[in-house]
PDB file of C-alpha atoms and ligand atoms in Angstrom:
ATOM      1  CA  MET N   1      52.728  -1.959 -29.188  1.00  0.00           C
ATOM      2  CA  SER N   2      50.659  -5.237 -29.528  1.00  0.00           C
ATOM      3  CA  GLU N   3      50.036  -6.886 -32.861  1.00  0.00           C
ATOM      4  CA  VAL N   4      46.455  -5.842 -32.939  1.00  0.00           C
ATOM      5  CA  ARG N   5      47.388  -2.180 -33.167  1.00  0.00           C
ATOM      6  CA  THR N   6      48.997  -2.619 -36.504  1.00  0.00           C
ATOM      7  CA  ALA N   7      46.014  -4.577 -38.065  1.00  0.00           C
ATOM      8  CA  PRO N   8      44.293  -3.277 -41.170  1.00  0.00           C
ATOM      9  CA  ARG N   9      40.887  -1.605 -40.713  1.00  0.00           C
ATOM     10  CA  GLY N  10      37.620  -2.330 -42.371  1.00  0.00           C
ATOM     11  CA  PHE N  11      35.725  -5.569 -42.440  1.00  0.00           C
ATOM     12  CA  GLU N  12      38.765  -7.907 -42.702  1.00  0.00           C
ATOM     13  CA  GLY N  13      40.608  -5.809 -40.109  1.00  0.00           C
ATOM     14  CA  LEU N  14      37.934  -6.671 -37.580  1.00  0.00           C
ATOM     15  CA  ILE N  15      38.398 -10.365 -37.716  1.00  0.00           C
ATOM     16  CA  LYS N  16      41.102 -12.450 -36.149  1.00  0.00           C
ATOM     17  CA  ARG N  17      41.585 -14.774 -39.055  1.00  0.00           C
ATOM     18  CA  GLU N  18      44.569 -16.407 -37.446  1.00  0.00           C
ATOM     19  CA  ARG N  19      42.104 -17.973 -34.956  1.00  0.00           C
ATOM     20  CA  TYR N  20      40.151 -19.643 -37.822  1.00  0.00           C
ATOM     21  CA  PRO N  21      38.801 -22.201 -38.373  1.00  0.00           C
ATOM     22  CA  HIS N  22      36.238 -21.137 -35.812  1.00  0.00           C
ATOM     23  CA  THR N  23      34.296 -23.447 -33.524  1.00  0.00           C
ATOM     24  CA  TRP N  24      30.820 -22.977 -34.884  1.00  0.00           C
ATOM     25  CA  CYS N  25      28.990 -25.857 -36.628  1.00  0.00           C
ATOM     26  CA  PRO N  26      28.249 -25.499 -40.324  1.00  0.00           C
ATOM     27  CA  GLY N  27      24.882 -23.704 -40.724  1.00  0.00           C
ATOM     28  CA  CYS N  28      24.902 -22.237 -37.202  1.00  0.00           C
ATOM     29  CA  GLY N  29      23.176 -18.770 -37.210  1.00  0.00           C
ATOM     30  CA  ILE N  30      26.014 -17.416 -35.071  1.00  0.00           C
ATOM     31  CA  GLY N  31      28.023 -17.162 -38.272  1.00  0.00           C
ATOM     32  CA  LEU N  32      25.335 -14.910 -39.847  1.00  0.00           C
ATOM     33  CA  ILE N  33      25.203 -12.733 -36.732  1.00  0.00           C
ATOM     34  CA  PHE N  34      28.971 -12.457 -36.307  1.00  0.00           C
ATOM     35  CA  ASN N  35      29.294 -11.551 -40.045  1.00  0.00           C
ATOM     36  CA  ASN N  36      26.685  -8.811 -39.749  1.00  0.00           C
ATOM     37  CA  ILE N  37      28.027  -7.357 -36.444  1.00  0.00           C
ATOM     38  CA  ILE N  38      31.386  -7.129 -38.245  1.00  0.00           C
ATOM     39  CA  ARG N  39      29.805  -5.483 -41.248  1.00  0.00           C
ATOM     40  CA  VAL N  40      27.845  -2.959 -39.144  1.00  0.00           C
ATOM     41  CA  LEU N  41      30.929  -2.102 -36.993  1.00  0.00           C
ATOM     42  CA  SER N  42      32.993  -1.541 -40.207  1.00  0.00           C
ATOM     43  CA  GLU N  43      30.311   0.603 -41.675  1.00  0.00           C
ATOM     44  CA  LYS N  44      30.245   2.607 -38.588  1.00  0.00           C
ATOM     45  CA  GLY N  45      34.157   2.997 -38.420  1.00  0.00           C
ATOM     46  CA  LEU N  46      34.302   0.998 -35.199  1.00  0.00           C
ATOM     47  CA  ASP N  47      37.472  -1.042 -34.732  1.00  0.00           C
ATOM     48  CA  TYR N  48      40.312  -1.910 -32.355  1.00  0.00           C
ATOM     49  CA  SER N  49      41.188   1.753 -32.038  1.00  0.00           C
ATOM     50  CA  ASN N  50      37.900   2.720 -30.389  1.00  0.00           C
ATOM     51  CA  THR N  51      35.910  -0.372 -29.448  1.00  0.00           C
ATOM     52  CA  ALA N  52      36.037  -3.332 -27.011  1.00  0.00           C
ATOM     53  CA  ALA N  53      34.076  -6.484 -27.233  1.00  0.00           C
ATOM     54  CA  ILE N  54      32.928  -8.570 -24.219  1.00  0.00           C
ATOM     55  CA  SER N  55      31.359 -11.944 -24.079  1.00  0.00           C
ATOM     56  CA  GLY N  56      30.465 -14.674 -21.608  1.00  0.00           C
ATOM     57  CA  ILE N  57      30.661 -18.352 -22.133  1.00  0.00           C
ATOM     58  CA  GLY N  58      28.871 -20.344 -24.886  1.00  0.00           C
ATOM     59  CA  CYS N  59      29.078 -20.861 -28.604  1.00  0.00           C
ATOM     60  CA  SER N  60      27.711 -17.370 -28.986  1.00  0.00           C
ATOM     61  CA  GLY N  61      30.165 -16.112 -26.424  1.00  0.00           C
ATOM     62  CA  ARG N  62      33.041 -17.069 -28.804  1.00  0.00           C
ATOM     63  CA  MET N  63      32.277 -14.088 -30.980  1.00  0.00           C
ATOM     64  CA  ALA N  64      34.346 -11.603 -28.952  1.00  0.00           C
ATOM     65  CA  GLY N  65      37.335 -13.813 -29.268  1.00  0.00           C
ATOM     66  CA  TYR N  66      37.244 -13.619 -33.097  1.00  0.00           C
ATOM     67  CA  MET N  67      36.939  -9.835 -33.114  1.00  0.00           C
ATOM     68  CA  ASN N  68      40.182  -8.035 -33.732  1.00  0.00           C
ATOM     69  CA  MET N  69      40.005  -5.636 -30.796  1.00  0.00           C
ATOM     70  CA  ASP N  70      40.563  -5.761 -27.106  1.00  0.00           C
ATOM     71  CA  SER N  71      38.079  -8.312 -25.821  1.00  0.00           C
ATOM     72  CA  VAL N  72      37.215 -10.117 -22.649  1.00  0.00           C
ATOM     73  CA  HIS N  73      35.898 -13.633 -22.477  1.00  0.00           C
ATOM     74  CA  THR N  74      34.283 -13.363 -19.038  1.00  0.00           C
ATOM     75  CA  PRO N  75      33.129 -16.176 -16.808  1.00  0.00           C
ATOM     76  CA  HIS N  76      29.677 -17.525 -17.662  1.00  0.00           C
ATOM     77  CA  GLY N  77      26.992 -14.901 -17.207  1.00  0.00           C
ATOM     78  CA  ARG N  78      29.269 -11.960 -16.272  1.00  0.00           C
ATOM     79  CA  ALA N  79      29.664 -10.160 -19.567  1.00  0.00           C
ATOM     80  CA  LEU N  80      27.402  -7.296 -18.606  1.00  0.00           C
ATOM     81  CA  PRO N  81      29.038  -6.131 -15.278  1.00  0.00           C
ATOM     82  CA  VAL N  82      32.488  -6.403 -17.001  1.00  0.00           C
ATOM     83  CA  ALA N  83      31.297  -4.350 -19.956  1.00  0.00           C
ATOM     84  CA  GLU N  84      29.692  -1.798 -17.646  1.00  0.00           C
ATOM     85  CA  ALA N  85      32.891  -1.532 -15.637  1.00  0.00           C
ATOM     86  CA  ILE N  86      34.987  -1.033 -18.768  1.00  0.00           C
ATOM     87  CA  LYS N  87      32.615   1.688 -20.086  1.00  0.00           C
ATOM     88  CA  LEU N  88      32.697   3.411 -16.654  1.00  0.00           C
ATOM     89  CA  VAL N  89      36.379   3.739 -16.636  1.00  0.00           C
ATOM     90  CA  ASN N  90      36.780   4.391 -20.416  1.00  0.00           C
ATOM     91  CA  PRO N  91      33.796   6.554 -21.263  1.00  0.00           C
ATOM     92  CA  ASP N  92      35.071   7.352 -24.764  1.00  0.00           C
ATOM     93  CA  LEU N  93      35.429   3.609 -25.636  1.00  0.00           C
ATOM     94  CA  ASN N  94      32.548   1.977 -27.627  1.00  0.00           C
ATOM     95  CA  VAL N  95      31.676  -1.198 -25.629  1.00  0.00           C
ATOM     96  CA  ILE N  96      29.846  -4.038 -27.225  1.00  0.00           C
ATOM     97  CA  VAL N  97      28.656  -7.348 -25.735  1.00  0.00           C
ATOM     98  CA  ALA N  98      28.229 -10.443 -27.924  1.00  0.00           C
ATOM     99  CA  SER N  99      26.841 -13.481 -26.074  1.00  0.00           C
ATOM    100  CA  GLY N 100      24.013 -16.045 -25.797  1.00  0.00           C
ATOM    101  CA  ASP N 101      20.529 -16.121 -24.262  1.00  0.00           C
ATOM    102  CA  GLY N 102      21.820 -18.639 -21.692  1.00  0.00           C
ATOM    103  CA  ASP N 103      24.739 -16.501 -20.816  1.00  0.00           C
ATOM    104  CA  LEU N 104      22.891 -13.153 -20.755  1.00  0.00           C
ATOM    105  CA  ALA N 105      19.434 -14.106 -19.424  1.00  0.00           C
ATOM    106  CA  SER N 106      19.882 -17.349 -17.454  1.00  0.00           C
ATOM    107  CA  ILE N 107      23.043 -17.459 -15.318  1.00  0.00           C
ATOM    108  CA  GLY N 108      23.483 -13.698 -16.173  1.00  0.00           C
ATOM    109  CA  GLY N 109      19.829 -12.866 -15.673  1.00  0.00           C
ATOM    110  CA  ASN N 110      20.439 -10.823 -12.532  1.00  0.00           C
ATOM    111  CA  HIS N 111      23.052  -8.808 -14.270  1.00  0.00           C
ATOM    112  CA  LEU N 112      20.564  -8.205 -17.169  1.00  0.00           C
ATOM    113  CA  LEU N 113      18.049  -6.812 -14.671  1.00  0.00           C
ATOM    114  CA  HIS N 114      20.476  -4.405 -13.056  1.00  0.00           C
ATOM    115  CA  THR N 115      22.775  -3.455 -15.856  1.00  0.00           C
ATOM    116  CA  SER N 116      19.794  -2.585 -18.044  1.00  0.00           C
ATOM    117  CA  ARG N 117      18.343  -0.577 -15.116  1.00  0.00           C
ATOM    118  CA  ARG N 118      21.554   1.361 -14.661  1.00  0.00           C
ATOM    119  CA  ASN N 119      21.423   2.204 -18.339  1.00  0.00           C
ATOM    120  CA  PRO N 120      25.117   2.418 -19.204  1.00  0.00           C
ATOM    121  CA  ASP N 121      26.023   3.280 -22.818  1.00  0.00           C
ATOM    122  CA  ILE N 122      26.854  -0.274 -24.055  1.00  0.00           C
ATOM    123  CA  THR N 123      25.362  -2.280 -26.896  1.00  0.00           C
ATOM    124  CA  VAL N 124      24.420  -5.937 -26.417  1.00  0.00           C
ATOM    125  CA  PHE N 125      23.962  -8.460 -29.256  1.00  0.00           C
ATOM    126  CA  CYS N 126      22.199 -11.448 -27.931  1.00  0.00           C
ATOM    127  CA  VAL N 127      22.000 -14.759 -29.886  1.00  0.00           C
ATOM    128  CA  ASN N 128      18.792 -16.391 -28.887  1.00  0.00           C
ATOM    129  CA  ASN N 129      18.958 -19.989 -30.113  1.00  0.00           C
ATOM    130  CA  GLU N 130      16.481 -21.028 -27.411  1.00  0.00           C
ATOM    131  CA  THR N 131      18.816 -23.620 -25.999  1.00  0.00           C
ATOM    132  CA  TYR N 132      22.201 -24.074 -24.338  1.00  0.00           C
ATOM    133  CA  GLY N 133      24.068 -24.897 -27.510  1.00  0.00           C
ATOM    134  CA  LEU N 134      27.710 -25.315 -26.274  1.00  0.00           C
ATOM    135  CA  THR N 135      26.799 -27.889 -23.553  1.00  0.00           C
ATOM    136  CA  GLY N 136      24.750 -30.042 -25.857  1.00  0.00           C
ATOM    137  CA  GLY N 137      21.266 -28.561 -26.355  1.00  0.00           C
ATOM    138  CA  GLN N 138      19.788 -28.457 -22.896  1.00  0.00           C
ATOM    139  CA  LEU N 139      16.541 -26.497 -21.873  1.00  0.00           C
ATOM    140  CA  ALA N 140      17.124 -22.752 -21.512  1.00  0.00           C
ATOM    141  CA  PRO N 141      14.720 -20.204 -19.964  1.00  0.00           C
ATOM    142  CA  THR N 142      14.169 -19.032 -23.483  1.00  0.00           C
ATOM    143  CA  THR N 143      13.056 -22.469 -24.792  1.00  0.00           C
ATOM    144  CA  PRO N 144       9.438 -22.059 -25.836  1.00  0.00           C
ATOM    145  CA  LYS N 145       6.836 -24.054 -23.970  1.00  0.00           C
ATOM    146  CA  GLY N 146       6.312 -27.478 -25.446  1.00  0.00           C
ATOM    147  CA  VAL N 147       9.625 -27.553 -27.334  1.00  0.00           C
ATOM    148  CA  ARG N 148      11.729 -30.699 -26.829  1.00  0.00           C
ATOM    149  CA  THR N 149      15.349 -30.524 -25.705  1.00  0.00           C
ATOM    150  CA  ILE N 150      17.635 -33.121 -24.267  1.00  0.00           C
ATOM    151  CA  THR N 151      16.469 -32.142 -20.811  1.00  0.00           C
ATOM    152  CA  SER N 152      12.888 -31.646 -21.664  1.00  0.00           C
ATOM    153  CA  LEU N 153      12.177 -34.860 -23.628  1.00  0.00           C
ATOM    154  CA  ASN N 154       8.373 -34.179 -23.560  1.00  0.00           C
ATOM    155  CA  GLY N 155       8.593 -30.581 -24.200  1.00  0.00           C
ATOM    156  CA  ALA N 156       9.433 -27.502 -22.083  1.00  0.00           C
ATOM    157  CA  LEU N 157       6.927 -27.263 -19.230  1.00  0.00           C
ATOM    158  CA  HIS N 158       7.068 -23.517 -18.652  1.00  0.00           C
ATOM    159  CA  ASN N 159       6.553 -20.305 -20.543  1.00  0.00           C
ATOM    160  CA  PRO N 160       9.880 -18.782 -21.794  1.00  0.00           C
ATOM    161  CA  LEU N 161      11.394 -15.733 -20.234  1.00  0.00           C
ATOM    162  CA  SER N 162      10.750 -12.507 -22.131  1.00  0.00           C
ATOM    163  CA  MET N 163      13.976 -10.445 -22.619  1.00  0.00           C
ATOM    164  CA  GLN N 164      11.952  -7.658 -24.081  1.00  0.00           C
ATOM    165  CA  LYS N 165       9.926  -7.305 -20.881  1.00  0.00           C
ATOM    166  CA  ILE N 166      13.008  -7.258 -18.684  1.00  0.00           C
ATOM    167  CA  VAL N 167      14.777  -4.616 -20.801  1.00  0.00           C
ATOM    168  CA  THR N 168      11.597  -2.501 -21.451  1.00  0.00           C
ATOM    169  CA  GLY N 169      10.572  -2.661 -17.724  1.00  0.00           C
ATOM    170  CA  ASN N 170      13.162   0.094 -17.193  1.00  0.00           C
ATOM    171  CA  ALA N 171      12.521   3.885 -17.299  1.00  0.00           C
ATOM    172  CA  GLN N 172      14.765   4.159 -20.395  1.00  0.00           C
ATOM    173  CA  TYR N 173      15.433   1.463 -22.830  1.00  0.00           C
ATOM    174  CA  PHE N 174      16.346   0.219 -26.251  1.00  0.00           C
ATOM    175  CA  TYR N 175      15.197  -3.222 -27.148  1.00  0.00           C
ATOM    176  CA  ALA N 176      15.158  -4.790 -30.656  1.00  0.00           C
ATOM    177  CA  ARG N 177      14.205  -8.262 -31.853  1.00  0.00           C
ATOM    178  CA  SER N 178      15.206  -9.722 -35.190  1.00  0.00           C
ATOM    179  CA  THR N 179      16.121 -13.096 -36.676  1.00  0.00           C
ATOM    180  CA  VAL N 180      18.827 -14.643 -38.826  1.00  0.00           C
ATOM    181  CA  TYR N 181      16.214 -14.903 -41.602  1.00  0.00           C
ATOM    182  CA  HIS N 182      15.666 -11.139 -41.665  1.00  0.00           C
ATOM    183  CA  LEU N 183      19.251 -10.019 -42.370  1.00  0.00           C
ATOM    184  CA  ASP N 184      18.528  -6.417 -43.552  1.00  0.00           C
ATOM    185  CA  HIS N 185      16.306  -5.900 -40.473  1.00  0.00           C
ATOM    186  CA  MET N 186      18.971  -7.421 -38.281  1.00  0.00           C
ATOM    187  CA  ARG N 187      21.586  -4.980 -39.555  1.00  0.00           C
ATOM    188  CA  GLU N 188      19.070  -2.079 -39.125  1.00  0.00           C
ATOM    189  CA  CYS N 189      18.598  -3.035 -35.483  1.00  0.00           C
ATOM    190  CA  MET N 190      22.366  -3.257 -34.911  1.00  0.00           C
ATOM    191  CA  HIS N 191      22.936   0.071 -36.410  1.00  0.00           C
ATOM    192  CA  ALA N 192      20.329   1.739 -34.326  1.00  0.00           C
ATOM    193  CA  ALA N 193      21.558   0.023 -31.234  1.00  0.00           C
ATOM    194  CA  LEU N 194      25.076   1.273 -31.691  1.00  0.00           C
ATOM    195  CA  GLU N 195      23.661   4.793 -32.086  1.00  0.00           C
ATOM    196  CA  TRP N 196      21.585   4.602 -29.013  1.00  0.00           C
ATOM    197  CA  PRO N 197      23.106   6.607 -26.152  1.00  0.00           C
ATOM    198  CA  GLY N 198      22.346   4.202 -23.328  1.00  0.00           C
ATOM    199  CA  PHE N 199      21.860   0.418 -22.761  1.00  0.00           C
ATOM    200  CA  ALA N 200      20.817  -1.112 -26.159  1.00  0.00           C
ATOM    201  CA  PHE N 201      19.836  -4.729 -26.352  1.00  0.00           C
ATOM    202  CA  VAL N 202      19.440  -6.568 -29.683  1.00  0.00           C
ATOM    203  CA  GLU N 203      17.946 -10.107 -29.469  1.00  0.00           C
ATOM    204  CA  VAL N 204      18.486 -12.102 -32.628  1.00  0.00           C
ATOM    205  CA  ILE N 205      16.559 -15.474 -33.011  1.00  0.00           C
ATOM    206  CA  SER N 206      18.931 -17.887 -34.343  1.00  0.00           C
ATOM    207  CA  ASP N 207      19.228 -21.553 -35.267  1.00  0.00           C
ATOM    208  CA  CYS N 208      21.334 -24.119 -33.434  1.00  0.00           C
ATOM    209  CA  ILE N 209      20.965 -26.871 -36.053  1.00  0.00           C
ATOM    210  CA  GLU N 210      23.250 -29.506 -34.690  1.00  0.00           C
ATOM    211  CA  LEU N 211      22.377 -29.774 -31.074  1.00  0.00           C
ATOM    212  CA  HIS N 212      18.720 -28.426 -31.140  1.00  0.00           C
ATOM    213  CA  GLY N 213      17.226 -28.256 -34.620  1.00  0.00           C
ATOM    214  CA  ARG N 214      18.028 -31.901 -35.701  1.00  0.00           C
ATOM    215  CA  ARG N 215      16.268 -33.139 -32.565  1.00  0.00           C
ATOM    216  CA  LEU N 216      13.219 -31.098 -33.654  1.00  0.00           C
ATOM    217  CA  GLY N 217      13.221 -32.822 -37.005  1.00  0.00           C
ATOM    218  CA  PHE N 218      14.984 -30.116 -39.149  1.00  0.00           C
ATOM    219  CA  LYS N 219      17.237 -31.765 -41.701  1.00  0.00           C
ATOM    220  CA  THR N 220      19.141 -28.641 -42.821  1.00  0.00           C
ATOM    221  CA  PRO N 221      19.885 -25.218 -41.269  1.00  0.00           C
ATOM    222  CA  HIS N 222      18.082 -23.628 -44.175  1.00  0.00           C
ATOM    223  CA  GLU N 223      14.911 -25.589 -43.295  1.00  0.00           C
ATOM    224  CA  MET N 224      15.094 -24.330 -39.627  1.00  0.00           C
ATOM    225  CA  ILE N 225      15.958 -20.765 -40.602  1.00  0.00           C
ATOM    226  CA  ALA N 226      13.100 -20.576 -43.128  1.00  0.00           C
ATOM    227  CA  THR N 227      10.568 -21.197 -40.311  1.00  0.00           C
ATOM    228  CA  TYR N 228      11.628 -17.775 -38.895  1.00  0.00           C
ATOM    229  CA  GLY N 229      10.387 -16.158 -42.141  1.00  0.00           C
ATOM    230  CA  GLU N 230       7.017 -17.910 -41.634  1.00  0.00           C
ATOM    231  CA  LYS N 231       6.709 -17.244 -37.835  1.00  0.00           C
ATOM    232  CA  TYR N 232       7.880 -13.690 -37.454  1.00  0.00           C
ATOM    233  CA  VAL N 233       6.514 -10.486 -39.012  1.00  0.00           C
ATOM    234  CA  LEU N 234       7.806  -6.901 -38.853  1.00  0.00           C
ATOM    235  CA  ALA N 235       5.695  -4.984 -36.285  1.00  0.00           C
ATOM    236  CA  PRO N 236       3.514  -2.280 -37.528  1.00  0.00           C
ATOM    237  CA  ALA N 237       4.532   1.339 -36.592  1.00  0.00           C
ATOM    238  CA  GLY N 238       3.393   2.604 -33.298  1.00  0.00           C
ATOM    239  CA  ARG N 239       3.723  -0.622 -31.273  1.00  0.00           C
ATOM    240  CA  THR N 240       4.603  -0.046 -27.648  1.00  0.00           C
ATOM    241  CA  GLU N 241       5.296  -3.773 -27.055  1.00  0.00           C
ATOM    242  CA  LEU N 242       6.261  -6.498 -29.634  1.00  0.00           C
ATOM    243  CA  ALA N 243       3.939  -9.534 -29.681  1.00  0.00           C
ATOM    244  CA  PRO N 244       5.897 -12.826 -29.432  1.00  0.00           C
ATOM    245  CA  ASN N 245       5.916 -13.154 -33.223  1.00  0.00           C
ATOM    246  CA  GLU N 246       6.879  -9.610 -33.990  1.00  0.00           C
ATOM    247  CA  LEU N 247      10.126  -8.046 -34.914  1.00  0.00           C
ATOM    248  CA  GLY N 248      11.044  -4.427 -34.318  1.00  0.00           C
ATOM    249  CA  ILE N 249      12.751  -1.832 -32.210  1.00  0.00           C
ATOM    250  CA  MET N 250      11.202  -0.484 -28.944  1.00  0.00           C
ATOM    251  CA  THR N 251      12.776   2.613 -27.397  1.00  0.00           C
ATOM    252  CA  LYS N 252      12.173   5.063 -24.634  1.00  0.00           C
ATOM    253  CA  ALA N 253      14.605   7.890 -24.009  1.00  0.00           C
TER     254      ALA N 253
HETATM  255  C1  LIG L 301      29.397 -21.179 -13.952  1.00  0.00           C
HETATM  256  C2  LIG L 301      29.128 -22.107 -15.183  1.00  0.00           C
HETATM  257  N1  LIG L 301      28.003 -22.712 -15.190  1.00  0.00           N
HETATM  258  C3  LIG L 301      27.763 -23.529 -16.303  1.00  0.00           C
HETATM  259  C4  LIG L 301      28.690 -23.663 -17.321  1.00  0.00           C
HETATM  260  C5  LIG L 301      28.355 -24.538 -18.456  1.00  0.00           C
HETATM  261  N2  LIG L 301      27.890 -23.752 -19.655  1.00  0.00           N
HETATM  262  C6  LIG L 301      28.804 -23.359 -20.623  1.00  0.00           C
HETATM  263  S1  LIG L 301      28.027 -22.526 -21.846  1.00  0.00           S
HETATM  264  C7  LIG L 301      26.534 -22.753 -21.131  1.00  0.00           C
HETATM  265  C8  LIG L 301      25.356 -22.272 -21.858  1.00  0.00           C
HETATM  266  C9  LIG L 301      25.505 -21.479 -23.103  1.00  0.00           C
HETATM  267  O1  LIG L 301      24.233 -21.110 -23.557  1.00  0.00           O
HETATM  268  P1  LIG L 301      24.134 -19.826 -24.440  1.00  0.00           P
HETATM  269  O2  LIG L 301      24.598 -18.592 -23.570  1.00  0.00           O
HETATM  270  O3  LIG L 301      22.706 -19.652 -24.847  1.00  0.00           O
HETATM  271  O4  LIG L 301      24.960 -19.917 -25.595  1.00  0.00           O
HETATM  272  P2  LIG L 301      25.075 -21.026 -26.953  1.00  0.00           P
HETATM  273  O5  LIG L 301      26.166 -22.003 -26.552  1.00  0.00           O
HETATM  274  O6  LIG L 301      23.697 -21.543 -27.012  1.00  0.00           O
HETATM  275  O7  LIG L 301      25.500 -20.132 -28.021  1.00  0.00           O
HETATM  276  C10 LIG L 301      26.615 -23.535 -19.992  1.00  0.00           C
HETATM  277  C11 LIG L 301      25.441 -23.773 -19.105  1.00  0.00           C
HETATM  278  C12 LIG L 301      29.837 -22.817 -17.210  1.00  0.00           C
HETATM  279  N3  LIG L 301      30.710 -22.890 -18.212  1.00  0.00           N
HETATM  280  N4  LIG L 301      30.112 -22.112 -16.148  1.00  0.00           N
END
């Protein structure tokens, strides 16, 4: 029997403390997202006995490695097909994916198209920090037009990719958008996603202060995160599509 099988349950039991200190920069939004995923999993009674976590490569992709359960750190971009395969052969297992926008929607973009289309019962938590954090803050397909990065010194030339449109382009879908400023809402989205009996995708807008935000002039993570409170609003009921500045949950059974 492996060590993980004897671990305590609940919030603490879900974290591999022996792997700390973690690799994330102070003030990075991934910490808030990781903490709230763990909270939601423990509230739902999900742990190493019934759940597996899959991630790709990136700062966000480190999350699965700190979760105290069977986890797979896949090659860059490949979290979704690995998660789908694990679910296929273990239908009773809860399968979650925790990774970044670069991993899930750039190099892994083709898998996002087809995994979401096939609608396996897996839950995806996507950290959208609008950049490639781990590799130094390069332009990502999610970088908003006009925003500067180290590879778009005069601002991104193109409109960003919409993960919402990819996911909700399918016949059935669950897509939610939240931010690291709206923590209660983020948890609500995570809870609902875990309950959804199909492919559920939660996009959380998050700060990468050290490799992105500082270049944009933010002096502290708080300053950067506070802008999400100004920019984003909860969508009114009845929306069939979230506007770019709206947060909410879009579903079709
Ligand atoms: C096949 C391959 N291509 C490129 C890389 C380099 N690489 C590592 S992480 C990464 C981007 C990560 O971005 P994202 O998923 O948004 O995660 P973040 O670090 O921003 O949390 C890239 C391009 C790699 N490791 N493997």
